[in-house]
Coordinates of C-alpha atoms in Angstrom, one line a residue:
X1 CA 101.1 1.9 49.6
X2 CA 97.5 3.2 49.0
X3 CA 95.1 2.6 46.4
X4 CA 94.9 5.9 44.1
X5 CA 92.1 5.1 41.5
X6 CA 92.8 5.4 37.7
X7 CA 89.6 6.3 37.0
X8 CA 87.4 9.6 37.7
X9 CA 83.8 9.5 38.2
X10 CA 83.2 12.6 39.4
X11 CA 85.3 15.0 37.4
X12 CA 86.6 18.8 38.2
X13 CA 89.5 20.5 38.1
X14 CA 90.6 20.0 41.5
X15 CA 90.2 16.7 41.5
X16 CA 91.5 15.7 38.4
X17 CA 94.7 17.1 39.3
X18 CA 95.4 15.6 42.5
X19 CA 94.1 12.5 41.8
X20 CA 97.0 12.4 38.5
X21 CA 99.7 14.1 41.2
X22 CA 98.4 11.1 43.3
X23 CA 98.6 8.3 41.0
X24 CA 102.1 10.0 39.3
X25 CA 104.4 9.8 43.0
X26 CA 103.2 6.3 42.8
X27 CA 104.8 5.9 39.2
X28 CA 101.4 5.6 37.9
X29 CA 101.5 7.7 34.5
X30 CA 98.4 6.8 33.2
X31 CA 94.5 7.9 34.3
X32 CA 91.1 7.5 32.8
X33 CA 88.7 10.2 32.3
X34 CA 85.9 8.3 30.4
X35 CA 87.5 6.9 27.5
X36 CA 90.2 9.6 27.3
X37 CA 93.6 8.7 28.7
X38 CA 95.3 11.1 30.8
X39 CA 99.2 10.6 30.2
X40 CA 102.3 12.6 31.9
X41 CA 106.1 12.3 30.9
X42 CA 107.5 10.6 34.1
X43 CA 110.8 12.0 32.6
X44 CA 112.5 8.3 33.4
X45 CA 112.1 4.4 32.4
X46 CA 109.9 3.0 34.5
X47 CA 111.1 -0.7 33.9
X48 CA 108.7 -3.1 32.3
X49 CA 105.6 -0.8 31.5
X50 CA 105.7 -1.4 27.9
X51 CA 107.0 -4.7 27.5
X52 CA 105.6 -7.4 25.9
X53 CA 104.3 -9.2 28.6
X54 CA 102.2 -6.0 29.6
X55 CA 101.1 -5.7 25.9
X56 CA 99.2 -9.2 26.2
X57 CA 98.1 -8.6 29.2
X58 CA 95.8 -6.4 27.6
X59 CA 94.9 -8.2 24.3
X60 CA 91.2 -9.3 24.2
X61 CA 90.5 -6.9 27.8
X62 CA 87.6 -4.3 27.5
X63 CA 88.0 -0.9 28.5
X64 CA 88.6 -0.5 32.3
X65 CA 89.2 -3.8 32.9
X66 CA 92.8 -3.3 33.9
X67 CA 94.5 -0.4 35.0
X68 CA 94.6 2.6 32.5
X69 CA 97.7 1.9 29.7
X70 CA 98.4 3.4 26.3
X71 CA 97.2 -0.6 25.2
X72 CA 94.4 -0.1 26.7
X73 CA 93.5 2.3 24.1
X74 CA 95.0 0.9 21.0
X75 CA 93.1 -2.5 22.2
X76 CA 89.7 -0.5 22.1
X77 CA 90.2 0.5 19.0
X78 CA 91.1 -2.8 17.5
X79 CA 88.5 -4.8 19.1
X80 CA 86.0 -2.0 17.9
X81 CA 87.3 -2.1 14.3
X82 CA 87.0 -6.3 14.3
X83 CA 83.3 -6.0 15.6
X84 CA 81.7 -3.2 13.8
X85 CA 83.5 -3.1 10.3
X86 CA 84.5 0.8 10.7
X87 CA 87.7 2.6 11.1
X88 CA 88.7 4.2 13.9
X89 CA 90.0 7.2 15.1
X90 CA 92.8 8.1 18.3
X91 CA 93.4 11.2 19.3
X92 CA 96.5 12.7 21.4
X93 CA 96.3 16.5 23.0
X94 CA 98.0 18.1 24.3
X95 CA 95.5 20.5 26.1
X96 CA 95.7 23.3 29.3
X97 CA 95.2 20.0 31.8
X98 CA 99.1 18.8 30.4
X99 CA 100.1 22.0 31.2
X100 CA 99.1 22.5 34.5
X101 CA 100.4 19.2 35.2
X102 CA 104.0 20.1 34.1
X103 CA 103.7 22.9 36.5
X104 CA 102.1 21.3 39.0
X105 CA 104.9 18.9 39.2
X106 CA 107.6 21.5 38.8
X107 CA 109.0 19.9 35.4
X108 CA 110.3 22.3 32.6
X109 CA 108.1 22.2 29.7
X110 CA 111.0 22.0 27.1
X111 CA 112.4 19.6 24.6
X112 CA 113.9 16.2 26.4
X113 CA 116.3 15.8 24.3
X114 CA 118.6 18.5 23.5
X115 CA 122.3 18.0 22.2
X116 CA 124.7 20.8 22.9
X117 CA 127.3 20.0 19.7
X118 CA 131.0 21.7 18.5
X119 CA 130.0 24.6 16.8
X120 CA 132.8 24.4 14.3
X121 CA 131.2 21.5 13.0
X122 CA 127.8 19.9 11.6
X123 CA 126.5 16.6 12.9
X124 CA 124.4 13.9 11.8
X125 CA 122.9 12.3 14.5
X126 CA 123.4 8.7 13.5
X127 CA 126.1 6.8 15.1
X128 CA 126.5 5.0 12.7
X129 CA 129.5 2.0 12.1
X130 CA 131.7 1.4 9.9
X131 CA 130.3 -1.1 8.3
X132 CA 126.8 0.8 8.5
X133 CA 128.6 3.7 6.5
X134 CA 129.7 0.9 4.1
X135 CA 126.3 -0.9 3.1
X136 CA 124.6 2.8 2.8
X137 CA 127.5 3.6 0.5
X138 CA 128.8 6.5 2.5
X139 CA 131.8 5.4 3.0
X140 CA 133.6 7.6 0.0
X141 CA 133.5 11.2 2.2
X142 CA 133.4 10.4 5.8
X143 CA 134.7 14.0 6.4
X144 CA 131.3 15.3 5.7
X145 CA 129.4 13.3 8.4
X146 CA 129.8 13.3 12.5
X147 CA 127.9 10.6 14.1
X148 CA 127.1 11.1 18.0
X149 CA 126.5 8.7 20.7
X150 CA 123.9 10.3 22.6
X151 CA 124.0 13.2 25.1
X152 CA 120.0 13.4 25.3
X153 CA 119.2 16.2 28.0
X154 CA 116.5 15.5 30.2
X155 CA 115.1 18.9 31.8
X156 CA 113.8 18.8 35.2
X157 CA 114.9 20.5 38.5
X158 CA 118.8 19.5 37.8
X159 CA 120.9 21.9 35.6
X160 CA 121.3 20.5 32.6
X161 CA 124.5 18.8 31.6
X162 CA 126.6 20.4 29.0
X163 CA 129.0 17.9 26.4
X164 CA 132.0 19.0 24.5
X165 CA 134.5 16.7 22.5
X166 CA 133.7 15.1 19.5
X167 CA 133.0 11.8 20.9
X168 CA 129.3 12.1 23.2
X169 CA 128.1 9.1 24.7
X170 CA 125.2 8.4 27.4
X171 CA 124.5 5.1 29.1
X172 CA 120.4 4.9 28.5
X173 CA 120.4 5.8 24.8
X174 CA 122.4 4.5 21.6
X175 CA 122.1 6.9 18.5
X176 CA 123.5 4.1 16.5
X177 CA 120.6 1.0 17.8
X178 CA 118.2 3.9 16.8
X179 CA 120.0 4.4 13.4
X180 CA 120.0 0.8 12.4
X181 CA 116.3 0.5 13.5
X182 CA 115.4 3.4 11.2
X183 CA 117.4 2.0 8.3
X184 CA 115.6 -2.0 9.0
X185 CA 112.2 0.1 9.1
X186 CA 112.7 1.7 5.8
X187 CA 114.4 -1.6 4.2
X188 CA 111.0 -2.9 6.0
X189 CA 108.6 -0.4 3.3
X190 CA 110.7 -1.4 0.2
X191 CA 114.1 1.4 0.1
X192 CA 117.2 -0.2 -1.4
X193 CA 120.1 0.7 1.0
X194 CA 121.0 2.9 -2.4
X195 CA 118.1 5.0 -1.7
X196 CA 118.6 4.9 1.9
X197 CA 121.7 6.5 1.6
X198 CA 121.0 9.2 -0.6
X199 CA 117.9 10.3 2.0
X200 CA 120.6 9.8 4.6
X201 CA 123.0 12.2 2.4
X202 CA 120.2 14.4 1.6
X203 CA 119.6 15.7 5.9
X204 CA 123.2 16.0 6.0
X205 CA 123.5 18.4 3.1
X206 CA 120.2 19.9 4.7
X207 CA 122.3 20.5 7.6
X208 CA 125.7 21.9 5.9
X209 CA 123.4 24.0 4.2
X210 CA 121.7 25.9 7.2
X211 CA 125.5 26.8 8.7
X212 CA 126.0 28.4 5.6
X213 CA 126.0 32.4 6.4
X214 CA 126.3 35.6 4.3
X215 CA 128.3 38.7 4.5
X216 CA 128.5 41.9 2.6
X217 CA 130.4 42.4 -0.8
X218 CA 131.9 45.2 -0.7
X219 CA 133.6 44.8 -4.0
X220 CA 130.4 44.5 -5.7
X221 CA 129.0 47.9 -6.7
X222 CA 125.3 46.5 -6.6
X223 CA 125.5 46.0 -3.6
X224 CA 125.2 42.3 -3.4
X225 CA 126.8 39.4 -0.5
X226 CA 129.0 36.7 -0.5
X227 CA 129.4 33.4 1.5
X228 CA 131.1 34.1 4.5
X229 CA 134.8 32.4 4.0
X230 CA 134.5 30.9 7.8
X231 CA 131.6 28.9 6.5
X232 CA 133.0 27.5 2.9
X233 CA 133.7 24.1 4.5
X234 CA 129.8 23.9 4.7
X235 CA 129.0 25.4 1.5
X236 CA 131.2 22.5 -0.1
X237 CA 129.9 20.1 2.2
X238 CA 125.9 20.8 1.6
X239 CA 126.9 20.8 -2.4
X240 CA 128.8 17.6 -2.3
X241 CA 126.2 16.2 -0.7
X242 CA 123.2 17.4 -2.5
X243 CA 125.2 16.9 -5.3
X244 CA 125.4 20.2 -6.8
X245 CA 128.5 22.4 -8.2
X246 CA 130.1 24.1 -4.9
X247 CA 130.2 27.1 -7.4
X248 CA 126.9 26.7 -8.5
X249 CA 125.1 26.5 -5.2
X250 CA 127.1 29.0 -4.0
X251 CA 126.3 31.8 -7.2
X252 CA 122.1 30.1 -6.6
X253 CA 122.4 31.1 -2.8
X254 CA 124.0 34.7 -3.5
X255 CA 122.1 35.9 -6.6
X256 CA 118.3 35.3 -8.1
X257 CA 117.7 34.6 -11.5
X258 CA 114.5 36.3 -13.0
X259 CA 112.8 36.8 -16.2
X260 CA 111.2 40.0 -16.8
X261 CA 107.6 40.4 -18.2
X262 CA 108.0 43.5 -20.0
X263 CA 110.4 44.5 -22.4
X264 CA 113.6 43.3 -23.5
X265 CA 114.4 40.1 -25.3
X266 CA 111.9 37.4 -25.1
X267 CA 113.6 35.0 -23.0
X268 CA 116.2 37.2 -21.1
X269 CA 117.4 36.6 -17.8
X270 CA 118.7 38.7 -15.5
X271 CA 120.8 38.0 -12.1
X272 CA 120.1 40.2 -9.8
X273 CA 122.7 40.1 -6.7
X274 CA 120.9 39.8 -2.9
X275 CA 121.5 41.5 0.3
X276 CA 122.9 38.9 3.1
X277 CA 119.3 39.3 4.5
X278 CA 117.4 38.1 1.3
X279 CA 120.3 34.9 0.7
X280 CA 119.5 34.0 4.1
X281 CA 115.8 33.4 2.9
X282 CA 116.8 31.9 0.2
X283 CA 118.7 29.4 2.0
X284 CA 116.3 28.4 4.1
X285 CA 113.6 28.5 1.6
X286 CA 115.7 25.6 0.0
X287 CA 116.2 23.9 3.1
X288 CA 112.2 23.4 4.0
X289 CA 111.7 22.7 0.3
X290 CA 114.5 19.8 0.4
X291 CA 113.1 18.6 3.4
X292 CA 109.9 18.9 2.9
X293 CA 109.5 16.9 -0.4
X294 CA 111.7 14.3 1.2
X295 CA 109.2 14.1 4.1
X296 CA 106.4 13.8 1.4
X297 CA 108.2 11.4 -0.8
X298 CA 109.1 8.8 2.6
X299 CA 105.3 9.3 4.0
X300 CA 104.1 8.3 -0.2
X301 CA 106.5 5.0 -0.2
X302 CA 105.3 4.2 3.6
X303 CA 101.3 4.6 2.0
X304 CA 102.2 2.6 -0.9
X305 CA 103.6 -0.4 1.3
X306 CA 100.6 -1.0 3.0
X307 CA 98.3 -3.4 1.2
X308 CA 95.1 -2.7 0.3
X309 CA 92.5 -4.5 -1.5
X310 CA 91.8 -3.1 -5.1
X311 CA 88.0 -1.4 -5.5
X312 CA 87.4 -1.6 -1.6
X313 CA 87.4 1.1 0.8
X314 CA 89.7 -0.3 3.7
X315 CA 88.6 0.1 7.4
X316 CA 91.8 1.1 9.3
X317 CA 92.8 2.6 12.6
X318 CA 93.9 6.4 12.5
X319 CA 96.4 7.7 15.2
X320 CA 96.1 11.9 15.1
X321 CA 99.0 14.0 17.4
X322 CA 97.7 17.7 17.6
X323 CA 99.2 20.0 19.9
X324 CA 95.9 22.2 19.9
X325 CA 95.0 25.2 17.7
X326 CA 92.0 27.8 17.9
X327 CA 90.1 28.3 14.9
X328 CA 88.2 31.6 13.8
X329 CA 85.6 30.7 11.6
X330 CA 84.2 32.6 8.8
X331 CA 85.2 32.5 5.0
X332 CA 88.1 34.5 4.4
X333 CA 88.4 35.7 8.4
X334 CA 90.9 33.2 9.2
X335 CA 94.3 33.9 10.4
X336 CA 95.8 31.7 6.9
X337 CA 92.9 33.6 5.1
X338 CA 93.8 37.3 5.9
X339 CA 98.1 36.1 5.1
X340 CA 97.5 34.5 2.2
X341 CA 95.1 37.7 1.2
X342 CA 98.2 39.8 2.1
X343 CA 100.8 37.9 0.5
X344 CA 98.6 38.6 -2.7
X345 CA 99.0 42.1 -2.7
X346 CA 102.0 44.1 -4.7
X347 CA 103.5 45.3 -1.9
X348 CA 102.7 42.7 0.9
X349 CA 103.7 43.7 4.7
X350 CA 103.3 42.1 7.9
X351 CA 102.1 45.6 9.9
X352 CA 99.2 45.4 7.4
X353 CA 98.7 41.7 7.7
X354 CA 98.4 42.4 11.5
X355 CA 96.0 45.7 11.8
X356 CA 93.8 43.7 9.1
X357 CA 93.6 40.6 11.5
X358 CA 92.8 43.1 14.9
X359 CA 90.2 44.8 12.7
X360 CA 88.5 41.4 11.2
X361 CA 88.4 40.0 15.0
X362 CA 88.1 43.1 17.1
X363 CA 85.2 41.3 19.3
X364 CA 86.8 37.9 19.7
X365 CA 87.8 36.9 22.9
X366 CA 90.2 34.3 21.5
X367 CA 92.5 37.0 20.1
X368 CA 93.8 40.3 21.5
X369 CA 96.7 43.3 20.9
X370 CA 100.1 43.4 22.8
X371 CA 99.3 46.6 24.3
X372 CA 96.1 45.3 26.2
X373 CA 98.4 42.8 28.1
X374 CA 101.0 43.7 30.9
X375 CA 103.3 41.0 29.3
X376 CA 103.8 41.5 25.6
X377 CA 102.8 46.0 26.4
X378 CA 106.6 46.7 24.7
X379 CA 105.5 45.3 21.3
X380 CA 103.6 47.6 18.5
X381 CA 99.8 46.1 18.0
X382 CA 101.2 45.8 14.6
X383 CA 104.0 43.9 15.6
X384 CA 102.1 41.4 16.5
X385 CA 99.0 39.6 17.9
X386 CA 97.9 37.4 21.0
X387 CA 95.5 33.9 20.9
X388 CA 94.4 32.7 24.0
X389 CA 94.7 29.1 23.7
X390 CA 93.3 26.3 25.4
X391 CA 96.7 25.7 27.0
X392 CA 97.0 29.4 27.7
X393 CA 97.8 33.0 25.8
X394 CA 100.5 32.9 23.4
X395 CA 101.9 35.9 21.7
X396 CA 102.7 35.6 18.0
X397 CA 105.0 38.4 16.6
X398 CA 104.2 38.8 12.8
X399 CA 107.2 40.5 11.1
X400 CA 108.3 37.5 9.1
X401 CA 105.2 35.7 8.8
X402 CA 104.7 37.4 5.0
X403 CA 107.9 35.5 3.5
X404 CA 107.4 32.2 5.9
X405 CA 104.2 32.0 4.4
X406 CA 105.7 32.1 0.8
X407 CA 106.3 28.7 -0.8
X408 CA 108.5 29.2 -3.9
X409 CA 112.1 29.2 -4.6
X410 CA 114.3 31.5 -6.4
X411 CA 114.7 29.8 -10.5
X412 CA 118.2 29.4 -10.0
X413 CA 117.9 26.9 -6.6
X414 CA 115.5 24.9 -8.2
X415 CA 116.8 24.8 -11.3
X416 CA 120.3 23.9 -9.6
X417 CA 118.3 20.8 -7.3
X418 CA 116.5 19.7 -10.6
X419 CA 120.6 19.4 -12.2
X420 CA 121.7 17.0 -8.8
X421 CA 123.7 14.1 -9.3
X422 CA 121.7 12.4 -6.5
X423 CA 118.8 11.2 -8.3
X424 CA 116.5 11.1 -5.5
X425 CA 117.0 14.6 -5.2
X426 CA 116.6 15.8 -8.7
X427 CA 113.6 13.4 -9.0
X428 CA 111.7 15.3 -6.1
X429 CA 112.6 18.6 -8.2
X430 CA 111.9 17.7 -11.6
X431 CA 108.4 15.5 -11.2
X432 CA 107.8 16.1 -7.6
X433 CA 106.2 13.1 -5.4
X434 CA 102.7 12.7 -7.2
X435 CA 104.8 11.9 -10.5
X436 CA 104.0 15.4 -12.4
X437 CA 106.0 17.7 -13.6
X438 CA 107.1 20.9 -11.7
X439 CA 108.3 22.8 -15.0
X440 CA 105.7 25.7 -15.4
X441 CA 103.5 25.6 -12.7
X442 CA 102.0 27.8 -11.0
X443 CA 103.8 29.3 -7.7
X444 CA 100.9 30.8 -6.4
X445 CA 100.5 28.9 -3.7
X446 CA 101.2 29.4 0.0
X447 CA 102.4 27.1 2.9
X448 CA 99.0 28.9 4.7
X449 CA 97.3 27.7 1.9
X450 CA 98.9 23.9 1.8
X451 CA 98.3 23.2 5.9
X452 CA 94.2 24.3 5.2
X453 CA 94.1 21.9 2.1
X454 CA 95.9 18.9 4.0
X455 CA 93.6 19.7 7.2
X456 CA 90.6 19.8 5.1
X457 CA 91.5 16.2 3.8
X458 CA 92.3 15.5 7.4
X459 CA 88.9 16.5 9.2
X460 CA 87.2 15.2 6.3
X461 CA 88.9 11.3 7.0
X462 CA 88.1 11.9 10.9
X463 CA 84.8 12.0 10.4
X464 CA 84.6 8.9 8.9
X465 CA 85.7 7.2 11.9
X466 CA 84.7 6.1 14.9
X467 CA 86.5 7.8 18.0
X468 CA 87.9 5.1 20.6
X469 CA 89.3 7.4 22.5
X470 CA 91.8 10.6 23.3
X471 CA 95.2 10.4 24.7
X472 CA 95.9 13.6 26.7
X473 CA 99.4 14.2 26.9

């Protein structure tokens, strides 16, 4: 077998590429491009390349001393952090190079695993035991949950396998290993197997809850919807779970509470009945805001398990996954800038979002109209917009970006979250994670507006590092 070298002195396109096809056919995953690491899915285990054998080999080795690895990275940044006192930075891309390698290599650029489920019911991919179900107290409505055993897809040149049954199994993967080692890692950060099964509770409800779907009243005279009766089993699910009233989630899902601002009754509230269109909004408004703060609350108790010395800023090493993203700078010309701008208005709507976006960026060569293309030419320019990525042109069609981009729930869900029996739940409702109280704040605020705040924080901790090198994935 012949030598194909890991390393590229003399860098171009053409080169790069064949020198990864190359080095790939020889099961080589891994190249080096300076200090950035050139990685492609090899879409099967290649048997002892991340052992722990191969992880010493590389403790103590410089940079190019051995044959490019993922621990050859993570090594450079350690070894940098011990000698110079400063944190350091890691970076994985995916960039245009990843994708040209997926097509040069004639692999599907789609999710690797995918599970093709029953879709009478709702599963929790878990598989957990018994005795699992029993120490994470879950054991008192095992209707609810349906663990699986695998059935991972991987997409390549072979049609993909389809599973049926309720019982899915596949010989390389074990839902329920990876179940248990997620339950040991959160045990690991300090969350009593209480709390670990009212998260676990908590994503099944979330799941229940998006199966719920909405129909037309036609006996009320308002015009309103109802739950569709083929999906009450998951609207008494999601409610036992999230520990709600199965009437009361299902009157919050179907009907917004308000309070006017003129006239009337101080203190009046009115319940105004919603169109099957508007519940499903709602729903899934709930959904991302369940999740989210549960995301936010798990990341916060990870944070706080780390020690830290008191009154001393601590060097650490910072590991950032970006898939890429093209930024138009200018105050207030942004893409986020001109939604939330729009979002502000009285009568917000996405054709405006969009003409205001072509106009502001009429001479950038980043973004362009559908019409200009021979691709996207069926879509309205107000229908959308295209951004020519690094990775290539995308098309991003804009008609629900105004109530995506809206981060508040209807009064009566949150009021009905803040009233769960699952105190987790109602804890993230009623104090959210920092500890303050939600009651009376202001809901001004957009999830446009949230992503430039935490990326602002972001770029502003990356550069007080010290880059030890990009992973390019």
């Amino acid at each position: 077998m012949k030598y194909v070298s890991g390393s590229l002195i003399s860098l171009n396109e053409a080169s790069l590429l064949n020198n990864s096809k190359l080095r790939f056919e020889e099961k080589h995953i891994y190249t080096y491009v300076g200090n950035v690491l050139i990685s492609i899915n090899p879409y099967e285990s290649i048997n002892g390349l991340y052992s722990e054998d191969r992880r010493m080999e590389y403790k103590g080795k410089s940079l190019g001393k051995l044959p490019p690895h993922i621990y050859a990275i993570a090594e450079k940044a350690r070894l940098e952090l011990k000698r110079n006192k400063e944190s350091q930075s890691i970076v994985s891309i995916l960039s245009y190079y990843a994708l040209a390698m997926r097509l040069l290599f004639n692999r599907e650029y789609s999710i690797v695993r995918k599970r093709n489920m029953n879709k009478d019911k709702e599963y929790l991919i878990a598989g957990a035991d018994d005795q699992t179900l029993t120490r994470l107290k879950l054991d008192k409505q095992p209707h609810t949950f349906h663990y699986l055993n695998g059935c991972p897809q991987f997409f390549g040149n072979a049609p993909s396998n389809r599973c049926s049954g309720e019982t899915l199994s596949d010989a390389l993967l074990s839902d329920a290993q990876q179940f248990n080692g997620v339950v040991k890692a959160l045990e690991s950060v300090g969350l009593k197997l209480e709390k670990i099964g009212q998260v676990v509770s908590i994503l099944a409800g979330i799941l229940h809850l998006g199966n719920i779907k909405f129909i037309d009243d036609t006996a009320d005279m308002k015009g309103g919807c109802k739950v569709d009766p083929s999906t009450e089993c998951h609207l008494s699910h999601a409610s036992s779970l999230l520990g709600v009233e199965s009437n009361e989630l299902r009157t919050s899902l179907v009907c917004r509470i308000m309070q006017p601002t003129k006239g009337g009754v101080r203190g009046t509230l009115i319940r105004v009945a919603l169109k099957p269109g508007e519940a499903v909004v709602g729903r899934d408004g709930l959904a991302k805001a369940i999740y989210s703060r549960l995301f936010d609350w798990i990341v916060s108790k990870i944070n706080n398990s780390i020690p830290l010395e008191d009154n001393k800023e601590t060097k650490f090493i910072g590991v950032l996954d970006i898939a890429g993203f093209a930024l138009f700078e200018g105050k207030g010309t942004g893409i986020l800038d001109i939604l939330d701008e729009e979002v502000r208005m009285p009568r917000p709507s996405y054709a405006n979002f969009t003409s205001s976006l072509h106009k502001k960026h009429e001479k950038s060569f980043r973004l362009d109209k559908p019409r200009g293309s021979k691709e996207y030419r069926h879509l309205r320019d107000e229908d959308g917009f295209l951004v020519r990525h690094f990775a290539g042109t995308v098309c991003y069609e804009t008609k629900e970006f105004i109530e995506k981009n809206k981060d508040e729930l209807h009064m009566s869900l949150e009021a009905a979250m803040e009233g769960s029996s699952v105190n987790l739940l109602s804890g993230l409702f009623k104090t959210g994670v920092d500890g303050r109280s939600n009651i009376n704040k202001l809901r001004a605020s957009t999830i446009g507006s949230k992503f430039k705040a935490q990326l602002a924080v972001l770029l502003q901790r990356l550069e007080k590092t010290v880059g030890s090198g990009y992973i390019d994935v």
